[in-house]
mmCIF file of C-alpha atoms in Angstrom:
data_model
loop_
_atom_site.group_PDB
_atom_site.id
_atom_site.type_symbol
_atom_site.label_atom_id
_atom_site.label_comp_id
_atom_site.label_asym_id
_atom_site.label_seq_id
_atom_site.Cartn_x
_atom_site.Cartn_y
_atom_site.Cartn_z
ATOM 1 C CA MET U 18 -100.750 -292.935 -190.690
ATOM 2 C CA ILE U 19 -100.415 -290.388 -187.529
ATOM 3 C CA ILE U 20 -101.823 -286.566 -188.893
ATOM 4 C CA SER U 21 -101.894 -284.689 -185.510
ATOM 5 C CA THR U 22 -102.280 -280.611 -185.297
ATOM 6 C CA THR U 23 -99.507 -281.017 -182.044
ATOM 7 C CA PRO U 24 -95.782 -280.902 -182.658
ATOM 8 C CA THR U 25 -95.375 -283.643 -180.540
ATOM 9 C CA LEU U 26 -96.959 -286.550 -180.337
ATOM 10 C CA GLU U 27 -97.924 -288.271 -176.415
ATOM 11 C CA GLY U 28 -95.057 -291.895 -175.642
ATOM 12 C CA ARG U 29 -93.164 -291.177 -178.811
ATOM 13 C CA VAL U 30 -90.010 -289.863 -180.278
ATOM 14 C CA ILE U 31 -89.170 -288.496 -183.381
ATOM 15 C CA ARG U 32 -86.379 -289.213 -184.712
ATOM 16 C CA GLU U 33 -86.542 -287.290 -188.000
ATOM 17 C CA TYR U 34 -87.392 -284.440 -189.709
ATOM 18 C CA LEU U 35 -88.466 -285.088 -193.550
ATOM 19 C CA GLY U 36 -89.661 -281.225 -194.025
ATOM 20 C CA ILE U 37 -93.138 -279.355 -194.815
ATOM 21 C CA ALA U 38 -95.418 -281.842 -196.415
ATOM 22 C CA THR U 39 -98.837 -280.645 -197.954
ATOM 23 C CA GLY U 40 -102.343 -281.018 -199.331
ATOM 24 C CA GLU U 41 -104.459 -278.593 -201.528
ATOM 25 C CA VAL U 42 -107.815 -278.933 -202.841
ATOM 26 C CA ILE U 43 -109.654 -276.528 -205.123
ATOM 27 C CA VAL U 44 -113.373 -276.549 -205.537
ATOM 28 C CA GLY U 45 -115.899 -274.155 -208.007
ATOM 29 C CA ALA U 46 -118.770 -272.975 -206.910
ATOM 30 C CA ASN U 47 -121.650 -274.201 -208.448
ATOM 31 C CA ILE U 48 -124.930 -272.375 -209.634
ATOM 32 C CA PHE U 49 -126.932 -274.472 -208.852
ATOM 33 C CA LYS U 50 -125.481 -274.615 -205.142
ATOM 34 C CA ASP U 51 -125.273 -271.753 -204.999
ATOM 35 C CA LEU U 52 -129.082 -271.658 -205.308
ATOM 36 C CA PHE U 53 -130.161 -274.435 -203.274
ATOM 37 C CA ALA U 54 -128.292 -273.281 -200.794
ATOM 38 C CA GLY U 55 -129.702 -269.511 -200.569
ATOM 39 C CA ILE U 56 -133.223 -271.128 -200.547
ATOM 40 C CA ARG U 57 -132.624 -273.118 -197.527
ATOM 41 C CA ASP U 58 -130.905 -270.574 -196.149
ATOM 42 C CA ILE U 59 -134.933 -268.300 -196.334
ATOM 43 C CA VAL U 60 -136.729 -270.880 -194.726
ATOM 44 C CA GLY U 61 -133.753 -272.109 -191.977
ATOM 45 C CA GLY U 62 -132.215 -274.871 -192.609
ATOM 46 C CA ARG U 63 -128.488 -275.543 -193.254
ATOM 47 C CA ALA U 64 -126.742 -275.556 -196.313
ATOM 48 C CA GLY U 65 -126.068 -279.153 -196.714
ATOM 49 C CA ALA U 66 -124.299 -278.225 -199.577
ATOM 50 C CA TYR U 67 -121.601 -276.283 -198.708
ATOM 51 C CA GLU U 68 -121.211 -278.150 -195.781
ATOM 52 C CA GLY U 69 -121.055 -281.449 -198.495
ATOM 53 C CA ALA U 70 -119.003 -279.851 -200.451
ATOM 54 C CA LEU U 71 -116.562 -278.359 -197.929
ATOM 55 C CA ARG U 72 -116.287 -281.655 -196.298
ATOM 56 C CA ASP U 73 -114.975 -283.771 -199.656
ATOM 57 C CA ALA U 74 -112.756 -280.533 -200.163
ATOM 58 C CA ARG U 75 -111.264 -280.827 -196.638
ATOM 59 C CA ARG U 76 -111.150 -284.905 -196.375
ATOM 60 C CA GLN U 77 -110.005 -285.058 -200.357
ATOM 61 C CA ALA U 78 -106.796 -282.555 -198.328
ATOM 62 C CA PHE U 79 -105.904 -284.731 -195.917
ATOM 63 C CA LEU U 80 -105.659 -287.564 -198.186
ATOM 64 C CA GLU U 81 -102.997 -285.370 -200.317
ATOM 65 C CA LEU U 82 -101.231 -284.093 -197.347
ATOM 66 C CA GLU U 83 -100.771 -288.247 -196.448
ATOM 67 C CA ALA U 84 -99.863 -289.331 -199.852
ATOM 68 C CA GLU U 85 -97.252 -286.463 -199.875
ATOM 69 C CA ALA U 86 -95.844 -287.837 -196.864
ATOM 70 C CA LYS U 87 -95.547 -291.302 -197.077
ATOM 71 C CA ARG U 88 -93.890 -290.075 -200.151
ATOM 72 C CA MET U 89 -91.453 -288.266 -198.277
ATOM 73 C CA GLY U 90 -91.047 -291.848 -195.624
ATOM 74 C CA ALA U 91 -92.706 -290.780 -192.943
ATOM 75 C CA ASP U 92 -94.524 -292.375 -190.400
ATOM 76 C CA ALA U 93 -96.377 -289.134 -189.200
ATOM 77 C CA VAL U 94 -97.196 -285.804 -190.002
ATOM 78 C CA VAL U 95 -97.628 -283.038 -186.749
ATOM 79 C CA GLY U 96 -97.951 -279.256 -186.348
ATOM 80 C CA THR U 97 -101.302 -279.596 -188.931
ATOM 81 C CA ASP U 98 -102.547 -276.829 -189.733
ATOM 82 C CA ILE U 99 -105.865 -276.383 -191.975
ATOM 83 C CA ASP U 100 -106.710 -272.764 -194.018
ATOM 84 C CA TYR U 101 -109.858 -272.170 -195.710
ATOM 85 C CA GLU U 102 -109.171 -269.204 -198.540
ATOM 86 C CA VAL U 103 -111.844 -267.951 -201.131
ATOM 87 C CA VAL U 104 -110.516 -267.700 -204.243
ATOM 88 C CA GLY U 105 -110.459 -266.823 -208.378
ATOM 89 C CA GLN U 106 -112.642 -264.053 -209.881
ATOM 90 C CA GLY U 107 -115.731 -262.730 -207.249
ATOM 91 C CA GLY U 108 -114.739 -265.691 -205.145
ATOM 92 C CA SER U 109 -116.161 -268.499 -206.966
ATOM 93 C CA MET U 110 -114.214 -270.944 -206.175
ATOM 94 C CA LEU U 111 -113.260 -272.656 -202.245
ATOM 95 C CA MET U 112 -108.951 -273.526 -201.295
ATOM 96 C CA VAL U 113 -108.831 -275.467 -198.675
ATOM 97 C CA SER U 114 -104.830 -275.997 -197.568
ATOM 98 C CA VAL U 115 -103.611 -278.506 -195.235
ATOM 99 C CA SER U 116 -100.076 -278.527 -193.980
ATOM 100 C CA GLY U 117 -97.664 -280.311 -191.566
ATOM 101 C CA THR U 118 -94.400 -281.405 -190.826
ATOM 102 C CA ALA U 119 -93.362 -285.050 -191.850
ATOM 103 C CA VAL U 120 -91.598 -286.937 -189.684
ATOM 104 C CA ARG U 121 -90.177 -290.622 -188.581
ATOM 105 C CA LEU U 122 -90.312 -292.395 -185.445
ATOM 106 C CA SER U 123 -88.603 -294.299 -183.943
#
């Protein structure tokens, strides 16, 4: 499956627009990750726990986007957008949302 942020695919013709496909993932903040991230920040390191959680959430959101597009009969998703939002009481969760237009190619 081709997934692109552009509205067209060079060298390919979009035959049919099937609608919007989405993938969303919400991950909760873990108190131990918060603790270790704080310690790493103090010593000047990167917050690897957060980076890993964010990478995994983004990967899962893209897998959901692809699965929905396949259910729609798509060959590709164009115009893909990635959004990150802090949600929940006190910003305790992170939502990763990806969306784009599912298309059938010639």
